[in-house]
Amino acid sequence: MDSDHDSPFGYDAFRRTCPSHTVLEMLASKWVYLVVCALRKGRLRNGELARKLEGITPKMLAQTLRVLERDGLVRREVFPVIPPRVEYELTELGQNLGGLLTQIRAWAEQHAPVIKDARARAIAVSEGDWAA
Amino acid sequence: MDSDHDSPFGYDAFRRTCPSHTVLEMLASKWVYLVVCALRKGRLRNGELARKLEGITPKMLAQTLRVLERDGLVRREVFPVIPPRVEYELTELGQNLGGLLTQIRAWAEQHAPVIKDARARAIAVSEGDWAA
DNA sequence: CGGCATCCCAGTCGATACTG
DNA sequence: CAGTATCGACTGGGATGCCG
């Protein structure tokens, strides 16, 4: 046992070539976070998502959804009507992940003030280098 | 209460201008994930981190650590000796986050096989358009 | 309305080499 | 050993326009 870390699944995200590493890369996107969180409370249409995720461009939204669909986290349903109607919802796997990501989001919202202060202090210090 | 989502802290990560949104952006990095996870079991030297995080370059490691330090998640301690010795450890806040990120990493490792299959299937389908 | 294609800038990352 | 500087490749991601 020369691996000093506690991965009980035989996969090791610290290794570049491990599949779990690429999964982590996929998750390391703020839009993935937000889309999954947004879909957590139920299926949404493309436009609803676009409105909910302030600042997302159609391109990024589509791109993010395609990735999530590809990885089996989101299911896409197309209604053959005019005007077109497309709905997205989390799969079982996506729901599962959504629980965790929502915790991260909650953590971010909860600690945002402290971190904002820390950043302000860091800037103040770096600007105070004149005290050298 | 026209906000339809459940943020009990007055911060809303869905809003571009909300501080929690920038916190989420900071967290949306695979190296942040891995560095925090790596430091979770105790303080480590720069070189130890570099060896543990396969594939990270000195530049990215330093950059990531600087961000984490700036945001108050990591504490940096310098020993004035030759050769230089620098150690990093999680702050209280960092420990707190580390718990969550470790869950994400565990999730990634746990579901890597399924997602790998989903990706393979997605590729197979897209290449199988000839079946139209 | 949903979403794909194109163009293009700008930030980011990796590789390498260098300094204290 | 820790960290920085430089450069080049890459791509994330914004804007626009067109199609079903």
GROMACS .gro file of C-alpha atoms (C1' of nucleotides) in nm:
model
  304
    1MET     CA    1   0.000   0.000   0.000
    2ASP     CA    2   0.220   0.281  -0.118
    3SER     CA    3  -0.072   0.504  -0.203
    4ASP     CA    4  -0.112   0.720   0.101
    5HIS     CA    5  -0.457   0.833   0.024
    6ASP     CA    6  -0.797   0.703   0.100
    7SER     CA    7  -0.971   0.619  -0.222
    8PRO     CA    8  -1.178   0.310  -0.166
    9PHE     CA    9  -1.270   0.268  -0.531
   10GLY     CA   10  -0.940   0.195  -0.700
   11TYR     CA   11  -0.962   0.527  -0.878
   12ASP     CA   12  -0.735   0.813  -0.788
   13ALA     CA   13  -0.823   1.165  -0.896
   14PHE     CA   14  -0.466   1.273  -0.826
   15ARG     CA   15  -0.346   1.074  -1.124
   16ARG     CA   16  -0.365   1.253  -1.455
   17THR     CA   17  -0.464   0.942  -1.645
   18CYS     CA   18  -0.733   0.824  -1.407
   19PRO     CA   19  -1.087   0.853  -1.542
   20SER     CA   20  -1.193   1.018  -1.219
   21HIS     CA   21  -0.947   1.296  -1.294
   22THR     CA   22  -1.127   1.380  -1.616
   23VAL     CA   23  -1.456   1.368  -1.430
   24LEU     CA   24  -1.317   1.622  -1.189
   25GLU     CA   25  -1.208   1.840  -1.480
   26MET     CA   26  -1.559   1.826  -1.615
   27LEU     CA   27  -1.703   1.931  -1.280
   28ALA     CA   28  -1.454   2.215  -1.249
   29SER     CA   29  -1.677   2.463  -1.429
   30LYS     CA   30  -1.896   2.726  -1.276
   31TRP     CA   31  -2.164   2.668  -1.538
   32VAL     CA   32  -2.178   2.299  -1.464
   33TYR     CA   33  -2.227   2.387  -1.099
   34LEU     CA   34  -2.504   2.629  -1.170
   35VAL     CA   35  -2.687   2.431  -1.435
   36VAL     CA   36  -2.699   2.123  -1.215
   37CYS     CA   37  -2.812   2.329  -0.918
   38ALA     CA   38  -3.077   2.497  -1.129
   39LEU     CA   39  -3.216   2.169  -1.255
   40ARG     CA   40  -3.224   2.023  -0.913
   41LYS     CA   41  -3.572   2.140  -0.835
   42GLY     CA   42  -3.721   2.000  -1.152
   43ARG     CA   43  -3.705   2.003  -1.527
   44LEU     CA   44  -3.658   2.333  -1.705
   45ARG     CA   45  -3.676   2.460  -2.058
   46ASN     CA   46  -3.375   2.605  -2.231
   47GLY     CA   47  -3.508   2.957  -2.201
   48GLU     CA   48  -3.588   2.915  -1.835
   49LEU     CA   49  -3.233   2.808  -1.771
   50ALA     CA   50  -3.098   3.098  -1.972
   51ARG     CA   51  -3.300   3.340  -1.761
   52LYS     CA   52  -3.208   3.177  -1.434
   53LEU     CA   53  -2.836   3.171  -1.501
   54GLU     CA   54  -2.764   3.537  -1.519
   55GLY     CA   55  -2.486   3.616  -1.762
   56ILE     CA   56  -2.471   3.284  -1.943
   57THR     CA   57  -2.461   3.305  -2.322
   58PRO     CA   58  -2.667   3.072  -2.540
   59LYS     CA   59  -2.348   2.916  -2.655
   60MET     CA   60  -2.217   2.831  -2.310
   61LEU     CA   61  -2.554   2.707  -2.199
   62ALA     CA   62  -2.579   2.471  -2.495
   63GLN     CA   63  -2.220   2.360  -2.453
   64THR     CA   64  -2.264   2.290  -2.084
   65LEU     CA   65  -2.585   2.100  -2.141
   66ARG     CA   66  -2.425   1.891  -2.412
   67VAL     CA   67  -2.143   1.791  -2.181
   68LEU     CA   68  -2.382   1.704  -1.903
   69GLU     CA   69  -2.597   1.505  -2.140
   70ARG     CA   70  -2.297   1.324  -2.279
   71ASP     CA   71  -2.185   1.224  -1.933
   72GLY     CA   72  -2.528   1.100  -1.839
   73LEU     CA   73  -2.607   1.366  -1.580
   74VAL     CA   74  -2.882   1.539  -1.773
   75ARG     CA   75  -3.162   1.404  -1.989
   76ARG     CA   76  -3.287   1.609  -2.282
   77GLU     CA   77  -3.640   1.581  -2.405
   78VAL     CA   78  -3.759   1.737  -2.729
   79PHE     CA   79  -4.125   1.808  -2.795
   80PRO     CA   80  -4.205   1.806  -3.166
   81VAL     CA   81  -4.421   2.116  -3.156
   82ILE     CA   82  -4.407   2.463  -3.299
   83PRO     CA   83  -4.256   2.666  -3.153
   84PRO     CA   84  -4.000   2.409  -3.042
   85ARG     CA   85  -3.995   2.303  -2.681
   86VAL     CA   86  -3.700   2.135  -2.519
   87GLU     CA   87  -3.678   2.037  -2.157
   88TYR     CA   88  -3.386   1.928  -1.946
   89GLU     CA   89  -3.386   1.729  -1.629
   90LEU     CA   90  -3.132   1.560  -1.409
   91THR     CA   91  -3.088   1.187  -1.436
   92GLU     CA   92  -3.057   0.974  -1.127
   93LEU     CA   93  -2.684   1.026  -1.142
   94GLY     CA   94  -2.731   1.398  -1.186
   95GLN     CA   95  -2.963   1.423  -0.888
   96ASN     CA   96  -2.703   1.243  -0.687
   97LEU     CA   97  -2.436   1.492  -0.784
   98GLY     CA   98  -2.675   1.781  -0.745
   99GLY     CA   99  -2.694   1.716  -0.374
  100LEU     CA  100  -2.321   1.768  -0.341
  101LEU     CA  101  -2.300   2.067  -0.571
  102THR     CA  102  -2.581   2.235  -0.388
  103GLN     CA  103  -2.381   2.198  -0.071
  104ILE     CA  104  -2.088   2.367  -0.242
  105ARG     CA  105  -2.311   2.646  -0.360
  106ALA     CA  106  -2.454   2.686  -0.012
  107TRP     CA  107  -2.100   2.693   0.125
  108ALA     CA  108  -2.005   2.961  -0.124
  109GLU     CA  109  -2.304   3.173  -0.033
  110GLN     CA  110  -2.250   3.119   0.336
  111HIS     CA  111  -1.883   3.212   0.338
  112ALA     CA  112  -1.889   3.475   0.067
  113PRO     CA  113  -1.863   3.765   0.314
  114VAL     CA  114  -1.560   3.624   0.492
  115ILE     CA  115  -1.382   3.549   0.167
  116LYS     CA  116  -1.468   3.889   0.029
  117ASP     CA  117  -1.303   4.041   0.334
  118ALA     CA  118  -1.001   3.818   0.302
  119ARG     CA  119  -0.959   3.933  -0.056
  120ALA     CA  120  -0.994   4.296   0.037
  121ARG     CA  121  -0.731   4.251   0.306
  122ALA     CA  122  -0.498   4.076   0.063
  123ILE     CA  123  -0.526   4.365  -0.176
  124ALA     CA  124  -0.469   4.616   0.100
  125VAL     CA  125  -0.152   4.432   0.204
  126SER     CA  126  -0.013   4.403  -0.146
  127GLU     CA  127  -0.074   4.769  -0.204
  128GLY     CA  128   0.105   4.841   0.119
  129ASP     CA  129   0.436   4.714  -0.012
  130TRP     CA  130   0.553   5.073  -0.004
  131ALA     CA  131   0.612   5.005   0.365
  132ALA     CA  132   0.915   4.798   0.272
  133MET     CA  133  -4.007   3.707  -0.197
  134ASP     CA  134  -3.986   3.686  -0.571
  135SER     CA  135  -3.666   3.486  -0.566
  136ASP     CA  136  -3.770   3.131  -0.626
  137HIS     CA  137  -3.464   2.973  -0.486
  138ASP     CA  138  -3.360   2.859  -0.150
  139SER     CA  139  -3.062   3.060  -0.042
  140PRO     CA  140  -3.094   3.132   0.328
  141PHE     CA  141  -2.801   3.371   0.337
  142GLY     CA  142  -2.914   3.658   0.120
  143TYR     CA  143  -2.646   3.566  -0.131
  144ASP     CA  144  -2.736   3.418  -0.465
  145ALA     CA  145  -2.471   3.239  -0.667
  146PHE     CA  146  -2.692   3.264  -0.974
  147ARG     CA  147  -2.634   3.637  -0.988
  148ARG     CA  148  -2.323   3.746  -1.169
  149THR     CA  149  -2.255   4.030  -0.930
  150CYS     CA  150  -2.302   3.834  -0.611
  151PRO     CA  151  -1.983   3.771  -0.414
  152SER     CA  152  -2.080   3.407  -0.382
  153HIS     CA  153  -2.070   3.383  -0.760
  154THR     CA  154  -1.703   3.481  -0.765
  155VAL     CA  155  -1.637   3.233  -0.486
  156LEU     CA  156  -1.790   2.964  -0.703
  157GLU     CA  157  -1.572   3.072  -0.991
  158MET     CA  158  -1.268   3.037  -0.769
  159LEU     CA  159  -1.372   2.687  -0.667
  160ALA     CA  160  -1.435   2.584  -1.026
  161SER     CA  161  -1.081   2.468  -1.084
  162LYS     CA  162  -0.950   2.117  -1.077
  163TRP     CA  163  -0.628   2.229  -0.911
  164VAL     CA  164  -0.814   2.402  -0.633
  165TYR     CA  165  -1.004   2.079  -0.575
  166LEU     CA  166  -0.691   1.870  -0.564
  167VAL     CA  167  -0.474   2.104  -0.361
  168VAL     CA  168  -0.738   2.139  -0.093
  169CYS     CA  169  -0.795   1.764  -0.088
  170ALA     CA  170  -0.422   1.703  -0.067
  171LEU     CA  171  -0.378   1.939   0.225
  172ARG     CA  172  -0.667   1.791   0.408
  173LYS     CA  173  -0.461   1.532   0.590
  174GLY     CA  174  -0.208   1.780   0.714
  175ARG     CA  175   0.044   2.041   0.616
  176LEU     CA  176   0.267   1.977   0.319
  177ARG     CA  177   0.572   2.133   0.164
  178ASN     CA  178   0.565   2.278  -0.183
  179GLY     CA  179   0.760   1.988  -0.326
  180GLU     CA  180   0.540   1.734  -0.155
  181LEU     CA  181   0.237   1.892  -0.314
  182ALA     CA  182   0.405   1.900  -0.650
  183ARG     CA  183   0.476   1.531  -0.630
  184LYS     CA  184   0.132   1.441  -0.508
  185LEU     CA  185  -0.051   1.632  -0.777
  186GLU     CA  186   0.062   1.448  -1.082
  187GLY     CA  187   0.092   1.673  -1.382
  188ILE     CA  188   0.078   2.009  -1.206
  189THR     CA  189   0.342   2.259  -1.311
  190PRO     CA  190   0.529   2.475  -1.062
  191LYS     CA  191   0.349   2.772  -1.205
  192MET     CA  192  -0.002   2.636  -1.157
  193LEU     CA  193   0.081   2.511  -0.812
  194ALA     CA  194   0.209   2.849  -0.703
  195GLN     CA  195  -0.082   3.026  -0.866
  196THR     CA  196  -0.337   2.800  -0.705
  197LEU     CA  197  -0.177   2.833  -0.365
  198ARG     CA  198  -0.167   3.210  -0.394
  199VAL     CA  199  -0.538   3.220  -0.470
  200LEU     CA  200  -0.619   2.992  -0.181
  201GLU     CA  201  -0.401   3.193   0.049
  202ARG     CA  202  -0.556   3.518  -0.066
  203ASP     CA  203  -0.904   3.384   0.005
  204GLY     CA  204  -0.808   3.264   0.349
  205LEU     CA  205  -0.835   2.893   0.279
  206VAL     CA  206  -0.467   2.814   0.308
  207ARG     CA  207  -0.199   2.938   0.543
  208ARG     CA  208   0.159   2.966   0.424
  209GLU     CA  209   0.452   2.931   0.656
  210VAL     CA  210   0.807   3.013   0.556
  211PHE     CA  211   1.109   2.879   0.740
  212PRO     CA  212   1.411   3.104   0.696
  213VAL     CA  213   1.658   2.825   0.635
  214ILE     CA  214   1.876   2.710   0.352
  215PRO     CA  215   1.760   2.537   0.148
  216PRO     CA  216   1.427   2.717   0.173
  217ARG     CA  217   1.137   2.540   0.339
  218VAL     CA  218   0.778   2.644   0.294
  219GLU     CA  219   0.477   2.463   0.432
  220TYR     CA  220   0.113   2.499   0.353
  221GLU     CA  221  -0.185   2.401   0.558
  222LEU     CA  222  -0.558   2.453   0.549
  223THR     CA  223  -0.711   2.718   0.766
  224GLU     CA  224  -1.026   2.650   0.962
  225LEU     CA  225  -1.223   2.771   0.663
  226GLY     CA  226  -1.020   2.555   0.429
  227GLN     CA  227  -1.077   2.245   0.642
  228ASN     CA  228  -1.443   2.319   0.629
  229LEU     CA  229  -1.442   2.335   0.253
  230GLY     CA  230  -1.212   2.036   0.230
  231GLY     CA  231  -1.484   1.815   0.367
  232LEU     CA  232  -1.712   1.905   0.081
  233LEU     CA  233  -1.448   1.888  -0.189
  234THR     CA  234  -1.340   1.549  -0.070
  235GLN     CA  235  -1.697   1.433  -0.113
  236ILE     CA  236  -1.689   1.559  -0.469
  237ARG     CA  237  -1.363   1.382  -0.533
  238ALA     CA  238  -1.505   1.064  -0.384
  239TRP     CA  239  -1.810   1.103  -0.603
  240ALA     CA  240  -1.591   1.145  -0.909
  241GLU     CA  241  -1.391   0.836  -0.825
  242GLN     CA  242  -1.700   0.639  -0.744
  243HIS     CA  243  -1.888   0.722  -1.062
  244ALA     CA  244  -1.594   0.744  -1.298
  245PRO     CA  245  -1.669   0.406  -1.459
  246VAL     CA  246  -2.031   0.488  -1.531
  247ILE     CA  247  -1.943   0.826  -1.677
  248LYS     CA  248  -1.664   0.678  -1.881
  249ASP     CA  249  -1.915   0.437  -2.030
  250ALA     CA  250  -2.164   0.716  -2.094
  251ARG     CA  251  -1.897   0.906  -2.283
  252ALA     CA  252  -1.800   0.602  -2.486
  253ARG     CA  253  -2.162   0.546  -2.574
  254ALA     CA  254  -2.206   0.911  -2.672
  255ILE     CA  255  -1.912   0.884  -2.907
  256ALA     CA  256  -2.041   0.559  -3.051
  257VAL     CA  257  -2.378   0.718  -3.118
  258SER     CA  258  -2.234   1.028  -3.281
  259GLU     CA  259  -2.014   0.812  -3.498
  260GLY     CA  260  -2.309   0.590  -3.574
  261ASP     CA  261  -2.501   0.858  -3.758
  262TRP     CA  262  -2.462   0.635  -4.061
  263ALA     CA  263  -2.746   0.434  -3.910
  264ALA     CA  264  -2.986   0.708  -4.006
  265DC     C1'  265  -3.790   2.901  -2.952
  266DG     C1'  266  -3.401   2.614  -2.968
  267DG     C1'  267  -2.951   2.564  -3.132
  268DC     C1'  268  -2.582   2.545  -3.461
  269DA     C1'  269  -2.195   2.783  -3.729
  270DT     C1'  270  -1.860   3.132  -3.763
  271DC     C1'  271  -1.539   3.468  -3.619
  272DC     C1'  272  -1.231   3.642  -3.295
  273DC     C1'  273  -1.034   3.825  -2.878
  274DA     C1'  274  -0.828   3.741  -2.433
  275DG     C1'  275  -0.727   3.494  -2.067
  276DT     C1'  276  -0.524   3.073  -1.917
  277DC     C1'  277  -0.240   2.688  -1.911
  278DG     C1'  278   0.181   2.418  -2.003
  279DA     C1'  279   0.681   2.395  -2.091
  280DT     C1'  280   1.105   2.574  -2.016
  281DA     C1'  281   1.454   2.837  -1.818
  282DC     C1'  282   1.622   3.130  -1.467
  283DT     C1'  283   1.692   3.353  -0.969
  284DG     C1'  284   1.745   3.375  -0.451
  285DC     C1'  285   1.396   2.393  -0.271
  286DA     C1'  286   1.076   2.758  -0.358
  287DG     C1'  287   0.934   3.068  -0.670
  288DT     C1'  288   0.935   3.376  -1.093
  289DA     C1'  289   0.959   3.514  -1.596
  290DT     C1'  290   0.881   3.438  -2.054
  291DC     C1'  291   0.668   3.249  -2.453
  292DG     C1'  292   0.357   3.004  -2.726
  293DA     C1'  293  -0.045   2.711  -2.784
  294DC     C1'  294  -0.483   2.653  -2.681
  295DT     C1'  295  -0.949   2.728  -2.584
  296DG     C1'  296  -1.300   2.932  -2.318
  297DG     C1'  297  -1.622   3.217  -2.412
  298DG     C1'  298  -1.853   3.650  -2.616
  299DA     C1'  299  -2.096   3.847  -3.043
  300DT     C1'  300  -2.336   3.776  -3.446
  301DG     C1'  301  -2.607   3.557  -3.787
  302DC     C1'  302  -2.870   3.173  -3.992
  303DC     C1'  303  -3.175   2.742  -3.991
  304DG     C1'  304  -3.548   2.414  -3.840
   0.00000   0.00000   0.00000
